[in-house]
Amino acid sequence: MTQQSAALPTATIAGYPRIGRDRELKKALEAYWKGASSQEDLIQAGADVRRATRERLSELGLSEANAQPSDFTYYDQVLAVTTTIGALPERFESLRTSTGGVNLDGYFTLARGEGDRAAMEMTKWMDSNYHYLVPELDENTTIDYVDSAIVDQVREAQEAGIAQRPVVVGPVTYLLLAKPSDHAGENFHPLDRLQDTLHAYGHLLMALHEAGVEWVQLDEPALVSDAWDVERQQVLKAVRDAYTWLSAIIERPQLFVNGSYGSLGDALPVLAATDVEAIGLDLVAGPVPANADLSLLEGKTVVAGVVSGRNIWRTNLEAALTTLEQLRDALPASARVTVSTSTSLQHVPHDVERETGIAPEIRSWLAFADQKVGEVLTLARGLHEGRAAIKAELDADAAAHQARAAHPGVNISAVREAVAAVTQDDRTRAPYAERLAAQNERLGLPVLPTTTIGSFPQTREIRAARASWRKGDIDDTAYTQAMKDEIAHVVSLQENIGLDVLVHGEAERNDMVQYFAELLNGFVTTQHGWVQSYGSRCTRPSILWGDVTRTAPMTVEWSSYAQSLTEKPMKGMLTGPVTIMAWSFVRDDVDKAQVADQLALALRDEVSDLEAAGIGVIQVDEPAIRETLPLRVADREAYLEWSVGSFRLATGSAAPQTQIHTHLCYSEFDVVIDAVDHLDADVTSIEASRSRMDILPAVAEHGFERQLGPGVWDIHSPRVPSEEECTTLLRAAVDALGAEKVWVNPDCGLKTRAYEETEASLRNLVAAARTVRAEA
Ligand code: GLN
Ligand code: ZN
């Protein structure tokens, strides 16, 4: 590294959406996977997305050298490191090319699996709704710099006249996100491979330097969490070792280590003591660090993430500027400040200007990725040239925030009073024993009752009917009839299969959150607001902007129609408050507990209406309660308090004879088992078959008083589980919990499955229940 190295510009962003303004990359990927387009077409589409991003960012004013991130990859940013360093799980060894890496098809095979080679596991990135592919490492995994895609992409930008800054997941985070492979020794931890990983990153840095790259961003979000399976001291040691080693490389770009999704905490002084040139702080998720820590940042650039990369609200420029000034004043005179986003903008859609369906007033409160770029640039000017330089922007922003605060829908006194009046009693049902007796008498179910999680296949016909209805090609009556026909079909199929507690199949729901967002007041939905969830998968979160109210029942018509078709109990289906929040963009002007309770009160009314319509079993899904668990252990108790509290408020008025179910979508049950217990649902269904009932020891050890339905059919693939397989899993559940507590159900909803495997699998599941029932 040369002495007169380029400074980082005064404004930057930590990353940008990769999927394309009109989801061009999604479309290109899916066409290629289907065999409907060539690899050249896909590569061209990738290049087009990168060019569009460069041009757009330049047009927005982010054109200085090193200001733009280079963070493109076809599927996932963690997978991009896996292929860069050639760390293939052993089952994929045959994909390795002569140069030690994988080609593009190999990259997709890692992500999507092939035949009996299971895809790499996918899991949630930090506390977001983005999923990454979990590296699998052991003592013998090859780790070497073998793939130049990261270098090639910056070269492409250079040729177009733009010096971009490559963004790469950092080595410590890469290893903390990894899991030991099936071949790893008992005491192996991925961090054991730090030195080899650093060698590979070292070669990457040298290759980037040779390509003329001046700055590289290494993302180290894992440092903000203390919930890893190693001691914090070991994490800090890895940070010290990694950045001492990497910064000692002579021929390298300058290093910008970015800590996002929370505070770096005690990792900040450790990084400060190394020779990295820049450190990124998330000042949205965490406070300005203590002066004592800031004083250690002599000569460094502090990249201040004051514009949220996680939500879609317009930044409060006044508050952000105050934070920046406070930071600058506390830093040594030799330190510099660059204004940035708190995280990559990959979590937000491209451009709010396109959302012409949202009322202009509400739209003026919002900022998507492109608007956030503008905010960063404005704040950088304000910080470096003084407040007067951005007076017009500050005034306009203050006016927008005032208008937002004064909007009648933002603060509805009846709603606030209802939340304020909630008592502990409202969150408490009758004792379980009393409920159990009442429910047994009312429902008369056999032991090991069978049910499903709610949705049945969302067929092409269902989606086509909904599309025609939205376009106005068919009217409300015709659409309702189409959905009722579907419900009738699903009910008779379940009766034929012999299930005990039936569902209506959720045909009328486009999505389990958006369906409710469209019916409740306080939300708006977007037309183009897609964000990447994983690979080519995108979601379009709704925006929760105001106080929540329910105008009319939302699900009663469908559920009571379904109940009218059968003598068997029909389960009503609702999405819980925490999941509605986790999968929406939630307002930032009131605390989450308030929002959760508002949603809970609306759902509570729905529960009462379902009961009044004669529905005796009601499921409130909370698949997201685990994913929004705070990254810092110390923050978890408060989170669980309000999240569990809101579920209890939603269900607390249910009569003893109404059976309340909940569903959770994951198998790492251990950390939240206490919380799940406190939900106080009568029946909890959870994912368990993929993990072969791994959860049972934890449940048995913890003790679980109420009923549990550990899934016996992994619905994530089209594979039909045999009757024996279901029987084996079920016997294990009965052994651990006792037959009287076990329910028999799949792992999750069936909306992504086809009818063929659904029917075959459910028949096997019912047969297994009968077999084990006879043994009990
Ligand atoms: N009731 C929903 C369904 O069956 C639950 C889905 C989920 O947990 N993600 O589709
Ligand atoms: Zn689920």
CSV table of N, CA and C in Angstrom, one decimal, residues 473-534:
chain,number,residue,atom,x,y,z
A,473,ASP,N,-61.2,-8.5,-14.5
A,473,ASP,CA,-61.7,-9.4,-15.5
A,473,ASP,C,-62.9,-10.2,-14.9
A,474,ILE,N,-62.8,-10.6,-13.6
A,474,ILE,CA,-64.0,-11.2,-13.0
A,474,ILE,C,-64.4,-10.4,-11.8
A,475,ASP,N,-65.7,-10.5,-11.4
A,475,ASP,CA,-66.1,-9.6,-10.3
A,475,ASP,C,-66.0,-10.3,-9.0
A,476,ASP,N,-66.3,-9.6,-7.9
A,476,ASP,CA,-66.2,-10.1,-6.6
A,476,ASP,C,-66.9,-11.5,-6.4
A,477,THR,N,-68.1,-11.5,-7.0
A,477,THR,CA,-68.9,-12.7,-6.8
A,477,THR,C,-68.2,-13.9,-7.5
A,478,ALA,N,-67.8,-13.7,-8.6
A,478,ALA,CA,-67.1,-14.8,-9.4
A,478,ALA,C,-65.8,-15.3,-8.6
A,479,TYR,N,-65.1,-14.3,-8.1
A,479,TYR,CA,-63.9,-14.6,-7.4
A,479,TYR,C,-64.2,-15.4,-6.1
A,480,THR,N,-65.2,-14.9,-5.4
A,480,THR,CA,-65.6,-15.6,-4.1
A,480,THR,C,-66.0,-17.0,-4.4
A,481,GLN,N,-66.8,-17.1,-5.5
A,481,GLN,CA,-67.2,-18.5,-5.9
A,481,GLN,C,-66.1,-19.4,-6.2
A,482,ALA,N,-65.1,-18.9,-6.9
A,482,ALA,CA,-63.9,-19.7,-7.3
A,482,ALA,C,-63.2,-20.2,-6.0
A,483,MET,N,-63.1,-19.3,-5.0
A,483,MET,CA,-62.4,-19.6,-3.8
A,483,MET,C,-63.2,-20.6,-3.0
A,484,LYS,N,-64.5,-20.4,-3.0
A,484,LYS,CA,-65.4,-21.4,-2.3
A,484,LYS,C,-65.3,-22.8,-2.9
A,485,ASP,N,-65.3,-22.8,-4.2
A,485,ASP,CA,-65.2,-24.1,-4.9
A,485,ASP,C,-63.9,-24.8,-4.4
A,486,GLU,N,-62.8,-24.0,-4.4
A,486,GLU,CA,-61.5,-24.5,-4.0
A,486,GLU,C,-61.6,-25.1,-2.5
A,487,ILE,N,-62.2,-24.3,-1.6
A,487,ILE,CA,-62.4,-24.7,-0.2
A,487,ILE,C,-63.2,-26.0,-0.2
A,488,ALA,N,-64.2,-26.1,-0.9
A,488,ALA,CA,-65.1,-27.3,-0.9
A,488,ALA,C,-64.2,-28.5,-1.3
A,489,HIS,N,-63.4,-28.3,-2.3
A,489,HIS,CA,-62.5,-29.4,-2.8
A,489,HIS,C,-61.6,-29.8,-1.7
A,490,VAL,N,-60.9,-28.8,-1.0
A,490,VAL,CA,-59.9,-29.1,0.0
A,490,VAL,C,-60.6,-29.8,1.2
A,491,VAL,N,-61.8,-29.4,1.6
A,491,VAL,CA,-62.5,-30.0,2.7
A,491,VAL,C,-62.9,-31.5,2.4
A,492,SER,N,-63.4,-31.7,1.2
A,492,SER,CA,-63.8,-33.1,0.9
A,492,SER,C,-62.5,-34.0,0.8
A,493,LEU,N,-61.5,-33.4,0.2
A,493,LEU,CA,-60.2,-34.2,0.2
A,493,LEU,C,-59.8,-34.6,1.6
A,494,GLN,N,-59.8,-33.7,2.5
A,494,GLN,CA,-59.4,-34.0,3.9
A,494,GLN,C,-60.3,-35.0,4.5
A,495,GLU,N,-61.6,-34.9,4.3
A,495,GLU,CA,-62.5,-35.9,4.9
A,495,GLU,C,-62.2,-37.3,4.3
A,496,ASN,N,-61.9,-37.3,3.0
A,496,ASN,CA,-61.6,-38.5,2.3
A,496,ASN,C,-60.3,-39.2,2.9
A,497,ILE,N,-59.3,-38.3,3.1
A,497,ILE,CA,-58.0,-38.8,3.7
A,497,ILE,C,-58.2,-39.3,5.1
A,498,GLY,N,-59.2,-38.7,5.8
A,498,GLY,CA,-59.4,-39.1,7.2
A,498,GLY,C,-58.7,-38.3,8.2
A,499,LEU,N,-58.4,-37.0,7.9
A,499,LEU,CA,-57.8,-36.1,8.9
A,499,LEU,C,-58.9,-35.8,10.0
A,500,ASP,N,-58.4,-35.4,11.2
A,500,ASP,CA,-59.3,-35.1,12.3
A,500,ASP,C,-59.7,-33.7,12.4
A,501,VAL,N,-58.7,-32.8,12.3
A,501,VAL,CA,-59.0,-31.3,12.4
A,501,VAL,C,-58.7,-30.8,11.0
A,502,LEU,N,-59.7,-30.2,10.4
A,502,LEU,CA,-59.6,-29.8,9.0
A,502,LEU,C,-59.2,-28.3,8.9
A,503,VAL,N,-58.8,-27.9,7.7
A,503,VAL,CA,-58.5,-26.5,7.5
A,503,VAL,C,-59.2,-26.1,6.2
A,504,HIS,N,-59.3,-24.8,5.9
A,504,HIS,CA,-60.0,-24.4,4.7
A,504,HIS,C,-59.0,-24.3,3.5
A,505,GLY,N,-57.7,-24.2,3.8
A,505,GLY,CA,-56.7,-24.3,2.8
A,505,GLY,C,-56.1,-23.0,2.4
A,506,GLU,N,-56.6,-21.9,2.9
A,506,GLU,CA,-56.0,-20.5,2.6
A,506,GLU,C,-55.9,-20.2,1.2
A,507,ALA,N,-56.8,-20.7,0.3
A,507,ALA,CA,-56.7,-20.4,-1.1
A,507,ALA,C,-56.8,-18.9,-1.4
A,508,GLU,N,-57.6,-18.2,-0.5
A,508,GLU,CA,-57.8,-16.8,-0.8
A,508,GLU,C,-56.7,-15.9,-0.4
A,509,ARG,N,-55.6,-16.5,0.2
A,509,ARG,CA,-54.5,-15.6,0.7
A,509,ARG,C,-53.3,-15.6,-0.3
A,510,ASN,N,-53.0,-14.4,-0.8
A,510,ASN,CA,-51.8,-14.3,-1.6
A,510,ASN,C,-50.5,-14.6,-0.8
A,511,ASP,N,-50.6,-14.2,0.5
A,511,ASP,CA,-49.5,-14.3,1.4
A,511,ASP,C,-50.0,-14.2,2.8
A,512,MET,N,-49.4,-14.9,3.7
A,512,MET,CA,-50.0,-14.9,5.1
A,512,MET,C,-49.9,-13.6,5.8
A,513,VAL,N,-49.0,-12.7,5.4
A,513,VAL,CA,-49.0,-11.4,6.1
A,513,VAL,C,-49.7,-10.3,5.2
A,514,GLN,N,-49.4,-10.3,3.9
A,514,GLN,CA,-50.1,-9.3,3.1
A,514,GLN,C,-51.6,-9.4,3.1
A,515,TYR,N,-52.1,-10.6,3.2
A,515,TYR,CA,-53.6,-10.8,3.2
A,515,TYR,C,-54.2,-9.9,4.4
A,516,PHE,N,-53.5,-10.0,5.5
A,516,PHE,CA,-54.1,-9.2,6.7
A,516,PHE,C,-53.7,-7.7,6.5
A,517,ALA,N,-52.5,-7.4,6.0
A,517,ALA,CA,-52.1,-6.0,5.8
A,517,ALA,C,-53.1,-5.3,4.9
A,518,GLU,N,-53.7,-6.0,3.9
A,518,GLU,CA,-54.6,-5.4,3.0
A,518,GLU,C,-56.0,-5.1,3.6
A,519,LEU,N,-56.3,-5.9,4.7
A,519,LEU,CA,-57.6,-5.8,5.3
A,519,LEU,C,-57.6,-4.9,6.5
A,520,LEU,N,-56.4,-4.7,7.1
A,520,LEU,CA,-56.3,-3.9,8.3
A,520,LEU,C,-56.0,-2.4,7.9
A,521,ASN,N,-56.5,-1.5,8.7
A,521,ASN,CA,-56.1,-0.1,8.5
A,521,ASN,C,-54.8,0.2,9.2
A,522,GLY,N,-54.0,1.0,8.6
A,522,GLY,CA,-52.7,1.3,9.1
A,522,GLY,C,-51.6,0.8,8.2
A,523,PHE,N,-51.9,0.1,7.2
A,523,PHE,CA,-50.9,-0.5,6.3
A,523,PHE,C,-51.1,0.1,4.9
A,524,VAL,N,-50.0,0.2,4.1
A,524,VAL,CA,-50.1,0.3,2.7
A,524,VAL,C,-49.3,-0.8,2.0
A,525,THR,N,-49.6,-1.2,0.8
A,525,THR,CA,-48.8,-2.1,0.1
A,525,THR,C,-48.2,-1.5,-1.1
A,526,THR,N,-47.2,-2.1,-1.6
A,526,THR,CA,-46.4,-1.4,-2.7
A,526,THR,C,-46.7,-2.2,-4.0
A,527,GLN,N,-46.3,-1.5,-5.1
A,527,GLN,CA,-46.4,-2.2,-6.4
A,527,GLN,C,-45.1,-2.9,-6.8
A,528,HIS,N,-44.0,-2.1,-6.5
A,528,HIS,CA,-42.7,-2.6,-7.0
A,528,HIS,C,-41.7,-2.8,-5.9
A,529,GLY,N,-42.2,-2.9,-4.6
A,529,GLY,CA,-41.3,-2.9,-3.5
A,529,GLY,C,-40.8,-4.3,-3.2
A,530,TRP,N,-40.1,-4.9,-4.2
A,530,TRP,CA,-39.6,-6.2,-3.9
A,530,TRP,C,-38.2,-6.2,-3.3
A,531,VAL,N,-38.0,-7.1,-2.4
A,531,VAL,CA,-36.7,-7.2,-1.8
A,531,VAL,C,-36.3,-8.7,-1.9
A,532,GLN,N,-35.0,-9.0,-2.0
A,532,GLN,CA,-34.5,-10.3,-2.1
A,532,GLN,C,-34.7,-11.1,-0.8
A,533,SER,N,-35.2,-12.2,-0.9
A,533,SER,CA,-35.3,-13.1,0.3
A,533,SER,C,-34.2,-14.1,0.3
A,534,TYR,N,-34.1,-14.8,-0.8
A,534,TYR,CA,-33.0,-15.7,-1.1
A,534,TYR,C,-32.9,-16.0,-2.6
